[in-house]
Each structure stands twice: as structure tokens, then as C-alpha cells.
PDB file of C-alpha atoms in Angstrom:
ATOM      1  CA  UNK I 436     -17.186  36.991  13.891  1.00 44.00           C
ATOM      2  CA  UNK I 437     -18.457  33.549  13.585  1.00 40.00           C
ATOM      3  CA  UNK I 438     -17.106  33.119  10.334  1.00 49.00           C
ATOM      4  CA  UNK I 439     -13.650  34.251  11.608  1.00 44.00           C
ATOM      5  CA  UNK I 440     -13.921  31.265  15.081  1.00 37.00           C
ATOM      6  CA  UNK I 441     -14.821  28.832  12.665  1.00 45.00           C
ATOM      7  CA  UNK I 442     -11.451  29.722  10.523  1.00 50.00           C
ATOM      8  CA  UNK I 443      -9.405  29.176  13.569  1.00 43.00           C
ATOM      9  CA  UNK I 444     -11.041  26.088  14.788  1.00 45.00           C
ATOM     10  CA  UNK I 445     -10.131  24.595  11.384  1.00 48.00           C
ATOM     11  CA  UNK I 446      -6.314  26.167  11.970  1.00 51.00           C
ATOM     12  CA  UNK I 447      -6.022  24.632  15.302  1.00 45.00           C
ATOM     13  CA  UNK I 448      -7.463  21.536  14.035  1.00 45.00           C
ATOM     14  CA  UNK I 449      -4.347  21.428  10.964  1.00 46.00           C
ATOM     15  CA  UNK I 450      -2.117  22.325  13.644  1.00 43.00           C
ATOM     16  CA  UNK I 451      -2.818  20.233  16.009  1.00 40.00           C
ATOM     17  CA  UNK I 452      -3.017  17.708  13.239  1.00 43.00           C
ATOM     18  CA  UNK I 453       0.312  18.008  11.709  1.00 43.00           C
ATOM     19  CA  UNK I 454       2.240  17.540  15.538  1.00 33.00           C
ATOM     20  CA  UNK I 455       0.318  14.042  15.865  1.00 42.00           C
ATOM     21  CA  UNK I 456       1.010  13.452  12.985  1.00 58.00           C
ATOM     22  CA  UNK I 457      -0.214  11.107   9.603  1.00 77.00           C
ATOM     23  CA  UNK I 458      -3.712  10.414  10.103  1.00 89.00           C
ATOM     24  CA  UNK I 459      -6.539   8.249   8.273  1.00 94.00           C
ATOM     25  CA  UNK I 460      -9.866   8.700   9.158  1.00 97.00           C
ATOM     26  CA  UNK I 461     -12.700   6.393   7.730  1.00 97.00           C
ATOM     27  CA  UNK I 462     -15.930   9.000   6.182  1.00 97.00           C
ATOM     28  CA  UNK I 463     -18.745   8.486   7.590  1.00 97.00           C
ATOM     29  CA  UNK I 464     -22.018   9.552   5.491  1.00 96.00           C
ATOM     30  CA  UNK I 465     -26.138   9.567   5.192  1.00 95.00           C
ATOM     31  CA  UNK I 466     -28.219   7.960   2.758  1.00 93.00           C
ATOM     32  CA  UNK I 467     -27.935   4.166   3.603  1.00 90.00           C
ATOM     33  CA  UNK I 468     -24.682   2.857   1.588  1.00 89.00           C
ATOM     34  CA  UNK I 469     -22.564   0.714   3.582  1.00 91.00           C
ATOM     35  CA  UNK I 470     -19.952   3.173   4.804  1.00 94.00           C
ATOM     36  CA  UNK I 471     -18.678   0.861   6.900  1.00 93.00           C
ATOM     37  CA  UNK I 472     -17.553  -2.226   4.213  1.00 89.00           C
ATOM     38  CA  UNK I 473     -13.872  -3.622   3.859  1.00 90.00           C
ATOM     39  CA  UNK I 474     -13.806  -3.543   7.737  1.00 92.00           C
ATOM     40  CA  UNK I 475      -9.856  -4.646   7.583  1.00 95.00           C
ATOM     41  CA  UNK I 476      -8.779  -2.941   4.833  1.00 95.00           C
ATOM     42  CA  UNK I 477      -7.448   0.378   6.210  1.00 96.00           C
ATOM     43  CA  UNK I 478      -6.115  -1.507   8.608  1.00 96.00           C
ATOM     44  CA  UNK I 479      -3.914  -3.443   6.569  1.00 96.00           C
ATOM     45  CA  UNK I 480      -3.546  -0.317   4.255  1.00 97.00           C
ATOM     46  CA  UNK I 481      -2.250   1.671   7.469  1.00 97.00           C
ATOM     47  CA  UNK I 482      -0.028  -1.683   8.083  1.00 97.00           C
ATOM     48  CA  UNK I 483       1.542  -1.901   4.750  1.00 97.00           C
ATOM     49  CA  UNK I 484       2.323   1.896   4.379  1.00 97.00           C
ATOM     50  CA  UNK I 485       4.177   2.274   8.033  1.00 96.00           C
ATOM     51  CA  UNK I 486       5.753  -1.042   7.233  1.00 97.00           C
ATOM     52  CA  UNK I 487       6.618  -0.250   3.382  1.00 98.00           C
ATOM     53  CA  UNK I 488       6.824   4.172   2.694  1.00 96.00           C
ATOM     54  CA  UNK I 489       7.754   5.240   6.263  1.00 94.00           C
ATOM     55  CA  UNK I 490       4.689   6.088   7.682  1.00 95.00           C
ATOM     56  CA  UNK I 491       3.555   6.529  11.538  1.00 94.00           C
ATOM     57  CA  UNK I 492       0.204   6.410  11.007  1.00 95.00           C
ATOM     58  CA  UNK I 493      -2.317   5.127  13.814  1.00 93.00           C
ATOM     59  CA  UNK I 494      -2.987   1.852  13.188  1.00 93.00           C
ATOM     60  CA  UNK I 495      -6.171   1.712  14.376  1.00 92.00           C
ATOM     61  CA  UNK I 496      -8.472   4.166  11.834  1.00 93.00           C
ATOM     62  CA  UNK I 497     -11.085   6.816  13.546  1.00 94.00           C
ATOM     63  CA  UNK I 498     -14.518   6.842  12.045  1.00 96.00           C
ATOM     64  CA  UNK I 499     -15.144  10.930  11.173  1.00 97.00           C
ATOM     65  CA  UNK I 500     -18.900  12.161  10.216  1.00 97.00           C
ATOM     66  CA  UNK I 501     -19.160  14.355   7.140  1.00 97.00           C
ATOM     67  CA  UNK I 502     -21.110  16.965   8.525  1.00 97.00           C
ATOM     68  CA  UNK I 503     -18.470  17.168  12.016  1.00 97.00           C
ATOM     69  CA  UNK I 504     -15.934  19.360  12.293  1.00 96.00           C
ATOM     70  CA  UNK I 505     -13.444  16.188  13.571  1.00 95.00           C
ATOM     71  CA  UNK I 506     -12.642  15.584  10.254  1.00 96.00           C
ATOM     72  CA  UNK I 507     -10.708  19.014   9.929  1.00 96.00           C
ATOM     73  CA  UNK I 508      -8.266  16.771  12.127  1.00 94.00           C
ATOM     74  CA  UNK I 509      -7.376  13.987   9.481  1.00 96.00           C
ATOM     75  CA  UNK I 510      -5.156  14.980   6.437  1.00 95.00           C
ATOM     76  CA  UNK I 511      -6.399  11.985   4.998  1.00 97.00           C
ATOM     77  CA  UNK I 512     -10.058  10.482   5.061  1.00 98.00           C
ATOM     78  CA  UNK I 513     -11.208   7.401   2.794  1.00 97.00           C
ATOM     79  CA  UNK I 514     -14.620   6.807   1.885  1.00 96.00           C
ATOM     80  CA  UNK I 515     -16.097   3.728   0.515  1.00 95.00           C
ATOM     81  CA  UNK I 516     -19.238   1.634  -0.250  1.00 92.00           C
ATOM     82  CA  UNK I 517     -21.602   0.059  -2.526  1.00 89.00           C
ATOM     83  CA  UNK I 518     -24.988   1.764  -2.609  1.00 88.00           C
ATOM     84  CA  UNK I 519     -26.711   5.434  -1.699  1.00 94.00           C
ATOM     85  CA  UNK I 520     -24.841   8.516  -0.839  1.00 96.00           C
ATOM     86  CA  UNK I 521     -26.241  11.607   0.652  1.00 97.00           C
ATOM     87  CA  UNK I 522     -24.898  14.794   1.998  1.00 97.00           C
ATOM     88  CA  UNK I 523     -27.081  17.748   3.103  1.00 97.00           C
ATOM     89  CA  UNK I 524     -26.062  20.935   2.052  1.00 97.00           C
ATOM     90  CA  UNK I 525     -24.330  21.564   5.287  1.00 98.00           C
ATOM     91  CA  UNK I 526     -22.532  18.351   5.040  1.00 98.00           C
ATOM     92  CA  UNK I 527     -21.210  19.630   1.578  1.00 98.00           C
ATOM     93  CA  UNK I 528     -20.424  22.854   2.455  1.00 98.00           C
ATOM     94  CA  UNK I 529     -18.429  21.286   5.618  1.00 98.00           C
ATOM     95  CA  UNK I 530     -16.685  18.528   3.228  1.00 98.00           C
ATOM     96  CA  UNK I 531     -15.694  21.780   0.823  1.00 98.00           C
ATOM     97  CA  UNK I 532     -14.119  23.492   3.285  1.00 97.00           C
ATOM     98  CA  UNK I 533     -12.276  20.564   4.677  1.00 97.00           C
ATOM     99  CA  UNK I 534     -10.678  20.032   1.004  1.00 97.00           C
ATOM    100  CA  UNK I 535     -10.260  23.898   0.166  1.00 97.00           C
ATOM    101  CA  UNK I 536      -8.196  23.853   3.572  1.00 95.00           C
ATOM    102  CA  UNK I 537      -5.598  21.628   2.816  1.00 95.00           C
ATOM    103  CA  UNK I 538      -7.607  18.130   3.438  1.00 96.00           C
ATOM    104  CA  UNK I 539      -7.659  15.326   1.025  1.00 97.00           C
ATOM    105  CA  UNK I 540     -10.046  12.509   0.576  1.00 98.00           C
ATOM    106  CA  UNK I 541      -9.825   9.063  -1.118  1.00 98.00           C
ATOM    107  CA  UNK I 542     -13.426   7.309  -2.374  1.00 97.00           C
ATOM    108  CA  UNK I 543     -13.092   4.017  -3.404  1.00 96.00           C
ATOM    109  CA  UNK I 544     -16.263   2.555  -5.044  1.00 93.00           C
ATOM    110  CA  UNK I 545     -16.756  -1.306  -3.769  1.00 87.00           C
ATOM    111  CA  UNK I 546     -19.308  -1.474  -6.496  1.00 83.00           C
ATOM    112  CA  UNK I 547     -22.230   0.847  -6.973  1.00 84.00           C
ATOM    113  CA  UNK I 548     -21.854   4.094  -5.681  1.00 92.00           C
ATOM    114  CA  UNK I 549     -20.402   5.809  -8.347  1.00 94.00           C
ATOM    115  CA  UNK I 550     -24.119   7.149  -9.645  1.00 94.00           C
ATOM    116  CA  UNK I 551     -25.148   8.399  -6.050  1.00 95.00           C
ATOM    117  CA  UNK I 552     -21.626   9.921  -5.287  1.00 95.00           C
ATOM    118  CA  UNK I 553     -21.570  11.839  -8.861  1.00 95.00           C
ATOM    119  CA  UNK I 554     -25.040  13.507  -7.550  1.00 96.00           C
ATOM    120  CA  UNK I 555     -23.798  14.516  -3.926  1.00 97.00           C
ATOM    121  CA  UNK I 556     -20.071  15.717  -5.267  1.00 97.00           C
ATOM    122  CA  UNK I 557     -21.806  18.258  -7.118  1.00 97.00           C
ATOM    123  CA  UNK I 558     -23.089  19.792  -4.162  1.00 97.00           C
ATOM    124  CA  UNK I 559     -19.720  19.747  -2.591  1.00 98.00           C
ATOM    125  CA  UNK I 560     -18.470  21.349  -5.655  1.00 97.00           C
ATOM    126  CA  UNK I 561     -21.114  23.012  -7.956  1.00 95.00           C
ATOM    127  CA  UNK I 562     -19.331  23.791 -11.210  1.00 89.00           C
ATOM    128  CA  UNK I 563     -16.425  21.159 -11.036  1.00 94.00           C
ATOM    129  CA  UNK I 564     -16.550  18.073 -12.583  1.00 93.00           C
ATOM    130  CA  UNK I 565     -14.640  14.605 -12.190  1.00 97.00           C
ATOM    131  CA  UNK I 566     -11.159  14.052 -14.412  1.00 97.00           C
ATOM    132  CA  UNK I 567      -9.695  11.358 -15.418  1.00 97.00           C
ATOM    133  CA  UNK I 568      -5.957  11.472 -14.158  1.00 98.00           C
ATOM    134  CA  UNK I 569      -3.623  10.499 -16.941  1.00 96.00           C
ATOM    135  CA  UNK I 570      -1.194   7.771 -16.298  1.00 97.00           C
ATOM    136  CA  UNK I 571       1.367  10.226 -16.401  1.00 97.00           C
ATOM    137  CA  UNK I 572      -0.125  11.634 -13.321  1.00 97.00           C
ATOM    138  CA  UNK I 573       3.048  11.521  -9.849  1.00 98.00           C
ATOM    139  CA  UNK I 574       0.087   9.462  -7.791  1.00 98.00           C
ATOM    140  CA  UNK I 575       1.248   6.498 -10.328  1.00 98.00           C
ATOM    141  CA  UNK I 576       4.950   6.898  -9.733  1.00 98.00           C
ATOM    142  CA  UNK I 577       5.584   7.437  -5.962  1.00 98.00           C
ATOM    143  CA  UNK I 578       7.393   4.319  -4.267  1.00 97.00           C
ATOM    144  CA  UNK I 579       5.521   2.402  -6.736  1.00 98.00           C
ATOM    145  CA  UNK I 580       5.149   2.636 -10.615  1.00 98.00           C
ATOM    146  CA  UNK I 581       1.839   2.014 -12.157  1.00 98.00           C
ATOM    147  CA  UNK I 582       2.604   2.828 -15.758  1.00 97.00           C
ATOM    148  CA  UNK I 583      -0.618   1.617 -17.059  1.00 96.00           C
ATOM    149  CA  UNK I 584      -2.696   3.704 -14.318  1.00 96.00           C
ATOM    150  CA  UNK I 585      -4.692   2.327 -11.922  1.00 96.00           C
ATOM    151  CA  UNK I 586      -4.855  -1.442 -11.565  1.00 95.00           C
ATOM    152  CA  UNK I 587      -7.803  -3.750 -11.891  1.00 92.00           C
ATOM    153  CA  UNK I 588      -8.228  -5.186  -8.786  1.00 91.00           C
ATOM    154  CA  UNK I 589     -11.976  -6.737  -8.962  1.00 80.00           C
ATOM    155  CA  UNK I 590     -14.240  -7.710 -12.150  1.00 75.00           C
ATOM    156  CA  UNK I 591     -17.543  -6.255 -12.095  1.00 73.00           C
ATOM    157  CA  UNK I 592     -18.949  -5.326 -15.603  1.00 76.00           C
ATOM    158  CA  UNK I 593     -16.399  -5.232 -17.702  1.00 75.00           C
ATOM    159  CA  UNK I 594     -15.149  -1.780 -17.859  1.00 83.00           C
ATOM    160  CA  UNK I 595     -11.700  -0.490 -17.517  1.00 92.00           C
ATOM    161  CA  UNK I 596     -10.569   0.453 -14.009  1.00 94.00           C
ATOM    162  CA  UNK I 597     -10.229   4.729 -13.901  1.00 96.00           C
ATOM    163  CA  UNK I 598      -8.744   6.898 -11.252  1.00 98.00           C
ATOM    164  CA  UNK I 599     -10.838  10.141 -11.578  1.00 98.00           C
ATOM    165  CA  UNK I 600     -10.026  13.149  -9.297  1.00 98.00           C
ATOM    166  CA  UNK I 601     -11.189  17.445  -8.694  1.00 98.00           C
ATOM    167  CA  UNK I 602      -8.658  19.856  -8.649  1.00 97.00           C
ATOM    168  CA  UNK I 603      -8.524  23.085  -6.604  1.00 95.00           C
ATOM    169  CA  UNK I 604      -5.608  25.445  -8.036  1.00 93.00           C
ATOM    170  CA  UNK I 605      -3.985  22.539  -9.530  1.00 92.00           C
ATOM    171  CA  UNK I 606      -3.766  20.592  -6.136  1.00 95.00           C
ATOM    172  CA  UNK I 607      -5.522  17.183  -6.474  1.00 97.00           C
ATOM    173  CA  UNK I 608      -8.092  17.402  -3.001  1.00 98.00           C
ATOM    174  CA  UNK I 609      -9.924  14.559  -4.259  1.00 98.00           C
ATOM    175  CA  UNK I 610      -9.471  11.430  -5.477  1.00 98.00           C
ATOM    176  CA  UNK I 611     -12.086   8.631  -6.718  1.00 98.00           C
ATOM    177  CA  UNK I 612     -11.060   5.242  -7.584  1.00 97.00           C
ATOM    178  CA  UNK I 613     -13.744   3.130 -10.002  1.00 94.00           C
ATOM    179  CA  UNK I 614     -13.684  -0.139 -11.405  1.00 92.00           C
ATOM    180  CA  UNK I 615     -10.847  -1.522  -9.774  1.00 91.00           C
ATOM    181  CA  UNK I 616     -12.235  -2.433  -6.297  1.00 89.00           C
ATOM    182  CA  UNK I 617      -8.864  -1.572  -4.189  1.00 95.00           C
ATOM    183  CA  UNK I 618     -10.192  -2.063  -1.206  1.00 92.00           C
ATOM    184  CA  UNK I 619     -11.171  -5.465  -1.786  1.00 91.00           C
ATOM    185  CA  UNK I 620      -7.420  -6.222  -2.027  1.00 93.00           C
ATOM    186  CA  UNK I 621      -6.474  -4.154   0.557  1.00 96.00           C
ATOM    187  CA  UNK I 622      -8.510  -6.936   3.212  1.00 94.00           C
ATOM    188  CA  UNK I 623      -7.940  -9.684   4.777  1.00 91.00           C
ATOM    189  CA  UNK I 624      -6.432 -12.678   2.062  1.00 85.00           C
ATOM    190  CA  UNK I 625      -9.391 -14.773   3.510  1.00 85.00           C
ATOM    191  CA  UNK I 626     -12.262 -12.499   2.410  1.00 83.00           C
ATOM    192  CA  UNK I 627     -11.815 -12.826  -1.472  1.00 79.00           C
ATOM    193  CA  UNK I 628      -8.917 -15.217  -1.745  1.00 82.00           C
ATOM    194  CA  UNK I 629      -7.084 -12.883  -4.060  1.00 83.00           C
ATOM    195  CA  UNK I 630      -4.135 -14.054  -5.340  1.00 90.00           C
ATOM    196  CA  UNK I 631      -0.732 -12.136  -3.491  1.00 92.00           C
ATOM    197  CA  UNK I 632       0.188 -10.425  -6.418  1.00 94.00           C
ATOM    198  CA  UNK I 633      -3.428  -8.980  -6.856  1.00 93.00           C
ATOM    199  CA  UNK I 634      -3.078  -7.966  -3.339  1.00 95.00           C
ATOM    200  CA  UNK I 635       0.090  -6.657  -3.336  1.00 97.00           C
ATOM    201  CA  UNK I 636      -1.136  -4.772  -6.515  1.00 97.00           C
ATOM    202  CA  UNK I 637      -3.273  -2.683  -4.307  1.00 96.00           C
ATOM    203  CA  UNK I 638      -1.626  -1.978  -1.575  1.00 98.00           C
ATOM    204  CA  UNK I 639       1.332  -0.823  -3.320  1.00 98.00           C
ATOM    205  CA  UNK I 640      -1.027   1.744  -5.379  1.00 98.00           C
ATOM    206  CA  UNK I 641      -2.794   2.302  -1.841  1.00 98.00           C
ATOM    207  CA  UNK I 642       0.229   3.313  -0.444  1.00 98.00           C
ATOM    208  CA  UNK I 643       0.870   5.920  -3.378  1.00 98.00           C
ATOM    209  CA  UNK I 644      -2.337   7.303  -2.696  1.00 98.00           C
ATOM    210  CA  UNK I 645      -1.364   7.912   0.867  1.00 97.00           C
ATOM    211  CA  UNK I 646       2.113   8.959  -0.214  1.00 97.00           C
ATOM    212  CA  UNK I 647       0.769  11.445  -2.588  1.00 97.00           C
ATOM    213  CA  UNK I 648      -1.872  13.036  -0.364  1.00 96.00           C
ATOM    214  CA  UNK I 649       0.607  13.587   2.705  1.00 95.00           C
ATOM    215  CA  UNK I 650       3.346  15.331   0.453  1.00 93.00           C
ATOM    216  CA  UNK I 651       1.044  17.224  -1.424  1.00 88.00           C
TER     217      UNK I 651
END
């Protein structure tokens, strides 16, 4: 019985979502890493895409806890940061269930959580390990063609920027972004004086992302 009210608080959560609308909610999670970095770069992600792809998302991004059951109304949450992850068990099991229902969820490593976050996903999904998308992959040819794959955004050690993703029955529910740093050009020009074209680099593959995970 419980099992069975918790199935139709997550449909009426999808359903309500879907006559709001496109939603983007920032993840909030444990362990001390700064989910909270890049403070204006959904925002201008959110800007470009409703500006650019024909979007009406809120411009203004919600903050969602992993563990909640709020996040069962976003389509779309992004998580970020540079140090620790955690997730209990419950939070994993709630994040899995989230995904397995239809959700989808972008992680963007700012530099340094990709050792934590490998440790935590396999709680979310025991068994299932990250793949590297190929650059033939439809996330690199919505509005915008990236026929090289994901673009290098930021320098950090050297290595080659990868878009790495788990599938559930061949639908990509998650997506994680390393060595490229897109959220650095997704903020403010001011904050790392990018060059336009860098920027424009990654909001342009930031709004294929988004374009991808709403149609799919």
C-alpha cells in the first residue's frame, strides 16, 4: 500500500510537471562539495535556451534536495561542484527512482568531483557503469553540431574533455560532463573572462543537453 501512494505521488508529480511545463532544478547533495558553485550559470543557461531552442523554462532555477521527493517535479536537474559527494542509501534509492521514472539529470564536474561522484553513482546504480557517449551520439547534433564531441571549455590537467552517461533500456537518464568545465562558460563573461566564442561554445552544447533531455 505504501509502495503503491508513493507510485502515484511520483505520477502526480510528472503530471503536474509536464502542464507547467520545462523545468531545471539545481541538485542539492551531502558530503561538503560546493553544490552551490557557478551561481549564474543556469541562469544564463535557462536564458540562452528560451532565447535560442524555444524553451519556456523558469528563469529563475529551484534548488531540489536529493533525498526529497520535489525533485520528482523537475524533468531536468543539474548537479555540479568541485569536491565530496555523498548520498545515503535513501538518497540513492530516491535519485534511482527519479531517473527510472522518466527524470534526467546533468552533472557537470567544475573540477574534482569526478572520484567522489564515481563512488556515490554506484549506489544509485549498483551494477551499471559510466559510458563514454560516442560523438555520433543525437546529444551532439540537436540545434547545434559538435562533431568532435564535447568541447573543452576549461584547462585543468591536461586530459581530453569526455561526455560519459548510464543508460536505462537504451534511454540516456544520466549524463556527466568531465574535463570540459561547461559551466564555467555558461557564467557571467566577468567571472573567467572567457573569450565569446568559448562561451558561446557552451551554451550552445548546454542547450543540446537540455534539448535532448526534454525530447527524450
Amino acid at each position: 500500500m505504501k509502495q503503491l501512494t508513493f507510485l502515484l505521488f511520483i505520477l502526480t508529480f510528472f503530471v503536474k510537471s509536464s502542464l507547467v511545463g520545462q523545468e531545471l532544478a539545481i541538485l542539492k547533495y551531502g558530503g561538503g562539495g560546493d553544490w552551490y558553485s557557478n551561481p549564474t550559470a543556469l541562469p544564463n543557461l535557462i536564458k540562452f535556451c528560451n532565447e535560442n531552442i524555444g524553451t519556456k523554462i523558469n528563469p529563475k532555477p529551484e534548488t531540489a534536495e536529493v533525498g526529497s521527493n520535489s525533485i520528482f517535479q523537475y524533468p531536468f536537474l543539474h548537479m555540479t561542484g568541485h569536491g565530496n559527494v555523498f548520498f545515503s542509501q535513501e538518497e540513492a534509492d530516491n535519485l534511482r527512482t527519479y531517473l527510472l521514472s522518466g527524470g534526467f539529470i546533468h552533472i557537470d564536474d567544475n573540477y574534482g568531483m569526478e572520484p567522489y561522484l564515481r563512488k556515490e553513482l554506484t549506489k544509485v546504480f549498483p551494477g551499471k557503469e559510466l559510458q563514454e557517449l560516442g560523438v555520433d551520439h543525437p546529444i551532439f547534433s540537436q540545434r547545434y553540431n559538435f562533431p568532435e564531441g564535447l568541447p573543452k571549455i576549461h584547462e585543468h590537467d591536461g586530459k581530453r574533455p569526455q561526455a560519459l552517461g548510464i543508460f536505462h533500456e537504451n534511454r540516456l537518464v544520466l549524463l556527466f560532463t568531465f574535463e570540459s568545465d561547461l559551466g564555467d562558460g555558461w557564467e557571467d563573461a566577468s567571472v573567467h573572462n572567457d573569450p565569446e566564442e568559448v562561451r558561446l561554445k557552451a551554451l550552445q552544447m548546454g542547450a543540446n543537453i537540455v534539448q535532448y533531455a526534454f525530447n527524450n
